[in-house]
């Protein structure tokens, strides 16, 4: 880890309020869609807090599963070579899939995950991300629900880490590198 400090970017109350709004939209969508079987898939580890807060507000019958894709490791640079490190436990064939992600940067991770899950022939795949850095996108990924669009900052907190630190914070902060 380089010498740094953190500054609050999105305070706890704003995060919580936005998650409430997202949950309402998602419930409305899947009710309207008459979804027979909805499985909500959290991408570990970054989405664990968002996932927990979101699903508690989904007033729908859902299954929950998790998937781990390779991430930044201890770097702050994205990798194009995305691999599945831990696959789902259950089947998704014929089900509606909602992928819950912490943050979309270049889009490589979600693009690859979407591609892999699509081969298993789910009824549908939708994506909900808490944070989005649209200015960093290198591959297009359709994203149905975005919590907050943020500028090109390296962020931590609310599940998101810097070399495994800061995941426990209940707000989003940006990392400011020091000389
Ligand atoms: P992408 O493949 O879209 O470039 O990157 C997505 C993944 O990169 C996210 O799931 C997250 O793990 C990581 N990531 C992207 N931006 C940030 C950031 O600002 N901070 C941290 N800690 N991870 C990030």
Short mmCIF file of C-alpha atoms and ligand atoms in Angstrom, two decimals:
data_model
loop_
_atom_site.label_atom_id
_atom_site.label_comp_id
_atom_site.label_asym_id
_atom_site.label_seq_id
_atom_site.Cartn_x
_atom_site.Cartn_y
_atom_site.Cartn_z
CA UNK A 1 0.00 0.00 0.00
CA UNK A 2 1.28 3.45 -0.87
CA UNK A 3 1.18 6.26 1.70
CA UNK A 4 -2.35 7.67 1.58
CA UNK A 5 -5.36 8.97 3.45
CA UNK A 6 -9.07 8.64 2.70
CA UNK A 7 -11.80 11.25 2.24
CA UNK A 8 -15.56 10.66 2.38
CA UNK A 9 -17.16 10.61 -1.06
CA UNK A 10 -20.66 9.30 -0.32
CA UNK A 11 -21.85 9.36 3.30
CA UNK A 12 -23.73 6.47 4.92
CA UNK A 13 -27.19 8.10 4.77
CA UNK A 14 -26.90 8.73 1.03
CA UNK A 15 -25.80 5.16 0.37
CA UNK A 16 -28.72 3.79 2.40
CA UNK A 17 -31.28 6.07 0.79
CA UNK A 18 -30.14 5.12 -2.70
CA UNK A 19 -30.24 1.40 -1.91
CA UNK A 20 -33.86 1.83 -0.80
CA UNK A 21 -34.67 3.44 -4.14
CA UNK A 22 -32.88 0.70 -6.10
CA UNK A 23 -34.71 -2.03 -4.17
CA UNK A 24 -38.08 -0.45 -5.01
CA UNK A 25 -37.21 -0.24 -8.72
CA UNK A 26 -35.92 -3.82 -8.78
CA UNK A 27 -39.03 -5.17 -7.02
CA UNK A 28 -41.28 -3.29 -9.40
CA UNK A 29 -39.36 -4.64 -12.41
CA UNK A 30 -39.43 -8.32 -11.42
CA UNK A 31 -43.07 -8.20 -10.25
CA UNK A 32 -44.07 -6.65 -13.54
CA UNK A 33 -41.93 -9.22 -15.34
CA UNK A 34 -43.70 -12.08 -13.50
CA UNK A 35 -40.36 -13.60 -12.75
CA UNK A 36 -40.89 -17.26 -11.81
CA UNK A 37 -37.47 -17.81 -10.26
CA UNK A 38 -35.09 -15.01 -9.40
CA UNK A 39 -31.56 -15.70 -8.26
CA UNK A 40 -29.55 -12.77 -6.91
CA UNK A 41 -25.81 -13.28 -7.43
CA UNK A 42 -23.31 -11.25 -5.43
CA UNK A 43 -19.81 -10.84 -6.84
CA UNK A 44 -17.40 -11.37 -3.96
CA UNK A 45 -15.88 -9.89 -2.08
CA UNK A 46 -16.66 -6.27 -2.89
CA UNK A 47 -20.44 -6.57 -3.09
CA UNK A 48 -21.05 -8.32 0.24
CA UNK A 49 -22.31 -5.27 2.15
CA UNK A 50 -24.35 -3.86 -0.73
CA UNK A 51 -25.84 -7.30 -1.38
CA UNK A 52 -26.84 -7.73 2.28
CA UNK A 53 -28.52 -4.32 2.44
CA UNK A 54 -30.20 -4.66 -0.95
CA UNK A 55 -31.70 -8.15 -0.58
CA UNK A 56 -33.15 -7.29 2.83
CA UNK A 57 -35.33 -4.77 1.02
CA UNK A 58 -36.39 -7.04 -1.86
CA UNK A 59 -39.92 -8.09 -1.10
CA UNK A 60 -39.77 -10.98 -3.60
CA UNK A 61 -39.11 -14.73 -3.45
CA UNK A 62 -35.40 -14.97 -4.30
CA UNK A 63 -32.48 -17.36 -4.14
CA UNK A 64 -29.03 -16.07 -3.24
CA UNK A 65 -25.71 -17.23 -4.63
CA UNK A 66 -22.19 -15.86 -4.86
CA UNK A 67 -19.43 -15.87 -7.42
CA UNK A 68 -15.83 -14.75 -7.12
CA UNK A 69 -14.09 -13.34 -10.16
CA UNK A 70 -10.41 -12.41 -10.16
CA UNK A 71 -9.91 -8.78 -9.18
CA UNK A 72 -7.22 -6.17 -8.72
CA UNK A 73 -5.34 -8.17 -6.09
CA UNK A 74 -3.26 -5.63 -4.21
CA UNK A 75 -2.98 -3.27 -7.17
CA UNK A 76 -5.14 -0.35 -8.17
CA UNK A 77 -5.07 -1.33 -11.83
CA UNK A 78 -7.74 -3.39 -13.54
CA UNK A 79 -6.86 -6.68 -15.24
CA UNK A 80 -8.24 -7.72 -18.62
CA UNK A 81 -7.75 -11.38 -17.85
CA UNK A 82 -10.85 -12.11 -15.81
CA UNK A 83 -11.20 -15.61 -14.32
CA UNK A 84 -13.81 -17.30 -12.16
CA UNK A 85 -12.12 -18.15 -8.86
CA UNK A 86 -15.24 -19.52 -7.15
CA UNK A 87 -18.25 -20.55 -9.18
CA UNK A 88 -21.93 -20.47 -8.21
CA UNK A 89 -23.22 -23.28 -6.01
CA UNK A 90 -26.55 -23.55 -7.81
CA UNK A 91 -28.01 -23.82 -11.31
CA UNK A 92 -29.34 -20.77 -13.15
CA UNK A 93 -30.88 -22.50 -16.19
CA UNK A 94 -34.30 -20.95 -16.92
CA UNK A 95 -34.07 -18.49 -14.03
CA UNK A 96 -33.92 -14.71 -13.93
CA UNK A 97 -30.47 -13.65 -12.77
CA UNK A 98 -29.69 -10.38 -11.03
CA UNK A 99 -25.94 -9.76 -10.70
CA UNK A 100 -25.02 -7.45 -7.82
CA UNK A 101 -21.67 -5.71 -8.22
CA UNK A 102 -19.79 -3.15 -6.14
CA UNK A 103 -18.28 -1.05 -8.91
CA UNK A 104 -17.88 -1.06 -12.69
CA UNK A 105 -14.68 0.39 -14.03
CA UNK A 106 -13.42 -0.82 -17.44
CA UNK A 107 -16.34 -3.26 -17.73
CA UNK A 108 -14.10 -6.31 -18.35
CA UNK A 109 -15.21 -8.16 -15.20
CA UNK A 110 -18.95 -7.88 -15.76
CA UNK A 111 -18.65 -8.46 -19.46
CA UNK A 112 -16.86 -11.75 -18.83
CA UNK A 113 -19.15 -12.83 -15.98
CA UNK A 114 -22.20 -12.06 -18.10
CA UNK A 115 -20.76 -14.07 -21.00
CA UNK A 116 -20.03 -17.09 -18.79
CA UNK A 117 -23.44 -17.05 -17.10
CA UNK A 118 -25.22 -16.57 -20.41
CA UNK A 119 -23.89 -19.93 -21.65
CA UNK A 120 -25.93 -21.57 -18.87
CA UNK A 121 -29.14 -20.31 -20.48
CA UNK A 122 -30.85 -18.31 -17.76
CA UNK A 123 -34.23 -16.73 -18.57
CA UNK A 124 -32.64 -13.28 -18.24
CA UNK A 125 -29.57 -11.52 -16.85
CA UNK A 126 -29.70 -8.04 -15.34
CA UNK A 127 -27.03 -6.09 -13.50
CA UNK A 128 -27.20 -3.80 -10.49
CA UNK A 129 -24.04 -1.97 -9.46
CA UNK A 130 -23.66 0.37 -6.53
CA UNK A 131 -20.99 2.48 -8.23
CA UNK A 132 -20.11 3.18 -11.84
CA UNK A 133 -17.13 5.01 -13.32
CA UNK A 134 -18.50 5.65 -16.83
CA UNK A 135 -15.44 7.62 -17.95
CA UNK A 136 -13.27 4.49 -17.52
CA UNK A 137 -15.37 2.11 -19.62
CA UNK A 138 -13.47 0.10 -22.25
CA UNK A 139 -16.10 -2.54 -23.07
CA UNK A 140 -19.83 -1.91 -23.16
CA UNK A 141 -21.93 -3.79 -20.60
CA UNK A 142 -25.67 -3.28 -20.29
CA UNK A 143 -26.33 -2.17 -16.70
CA UNK A 144 -29.94 -1.91 -15.60
CA UNK A 145 -29.46 -0.27 -12.18
CA UNK A 146 -26.68 2.08 -11.06
CA UNK A 147 -26.52 3.46 -7.52
CA UNK A 148 -24.10 6.30 -8.14
CA UNK A 149 -22.04 7.40 -11.16
CA UNK A 150 -18.72 8.63 -9.78
CA UNK A 151 -15.64 10.32 -11.25
CA UNK A 152 -12.39 8.45 -11.92
CA UNK A 153 -11.24 8.06 -8.30
CA UNK A 154 -9.97 4.95 -6.52
CA UNK A 155 -12.64 4.29 -3.91
CA UNK A 156 -12.94 2.15 -0.78
CA UNK A 157 -15.49 1.35 1.89
CA UNK A 158 -18.90 -0.32 2.04
CA UNK A 159 -17.34 -3.65 1.01
CA UNK A 160 -14.67 -2.23 -1.30
CA UNK A 161 -11.01 -2.55 -0.30
CA UNK A 162 -7.54 -1.19 -0.80
CA UNK A 163 -5.24 -4.22 -0.29
CA UNK A 164 -7.95 -5.72 1.99
CA UNK A 165 -8.33 -2.60 4.14
CA UNK A 166 -11.46 -0.43 4.57
CA UNK A 167 -14.09 -3.00 3.54
CA UNK A 168 -15.91 -2.52 6.85
CA UNK A 169 -16.63 1.21 6.44
CA UNK A 170 -20.34 2.03 6.14
CA UNK A 171 -19.66 4.86 3.66
CA UNK A 172 -17.75 5.30 0.39
CA UNK A 173 -14.44 7.12 0.51
CA UNK A 174 -11.78 8.02 -2.03
CA UNK A 175 -8.12 7.17 -1.57
CA UNK A 176 -5.82 10.18 -1.77
CA UNK A 177 -2.19 9.23 -2.37
CA UNK A 178 0.44 11.24 -0.49
CA UNK A 179 3.95 12.07 -1.68
P1 LIG B 1 -13.59 -3.67 -14.20
O1 LIG B 1 -13.41 -5.06 -14.67
O2 LIG B 1 -14.94 -3.08 -14.54
O3 LIG B 1 -12.46 -2.77 -14.66
O4 LIG B 1 -13.42 -3.66 -12.66
C1 LIG B 1 -14.38 -4.09 -11.79
C2 LIG B 1 -13.75 -4.48 -10.49
O5 LIG B 1 -12.60 -3.70 -10.24
C3 LIG B 1 -14.68 -4.20 -9.33
O6 LIG B 1 -15.44 -5.33 -9.02
C4 LIG B 1 -13.72 -3.89 -8.22
O7 LIG B 1 -13.31 -5.09 -7.60
C5 LIG B 1 -12.52 -3.30 -8.91
N1 LIG B 1 -12.53 -1.83 -8.85
C6 LIG B 1 -12.87 -0.95 -9.81
N2 LIG B 1 -12.74 0.31 -9.40
C7 LIG B 1 -12.28 0.24 -8.12
C8 LIG B 1 -11.97 1.21 -7.13
O8 LIG B 1 -12.08 2.44 -7.31
N3 LIG B 1 -11.55 0.74 -5.92
C9 LIG B 1 -11.43 -0.60 -5.68
N4 LIG B 1 -11.00 -0.97 -4.48
N5 LIG B 1 -11.71 -1.54 -6.59
C10 LIG B 1 -12.15 -1.12 -7.79
#
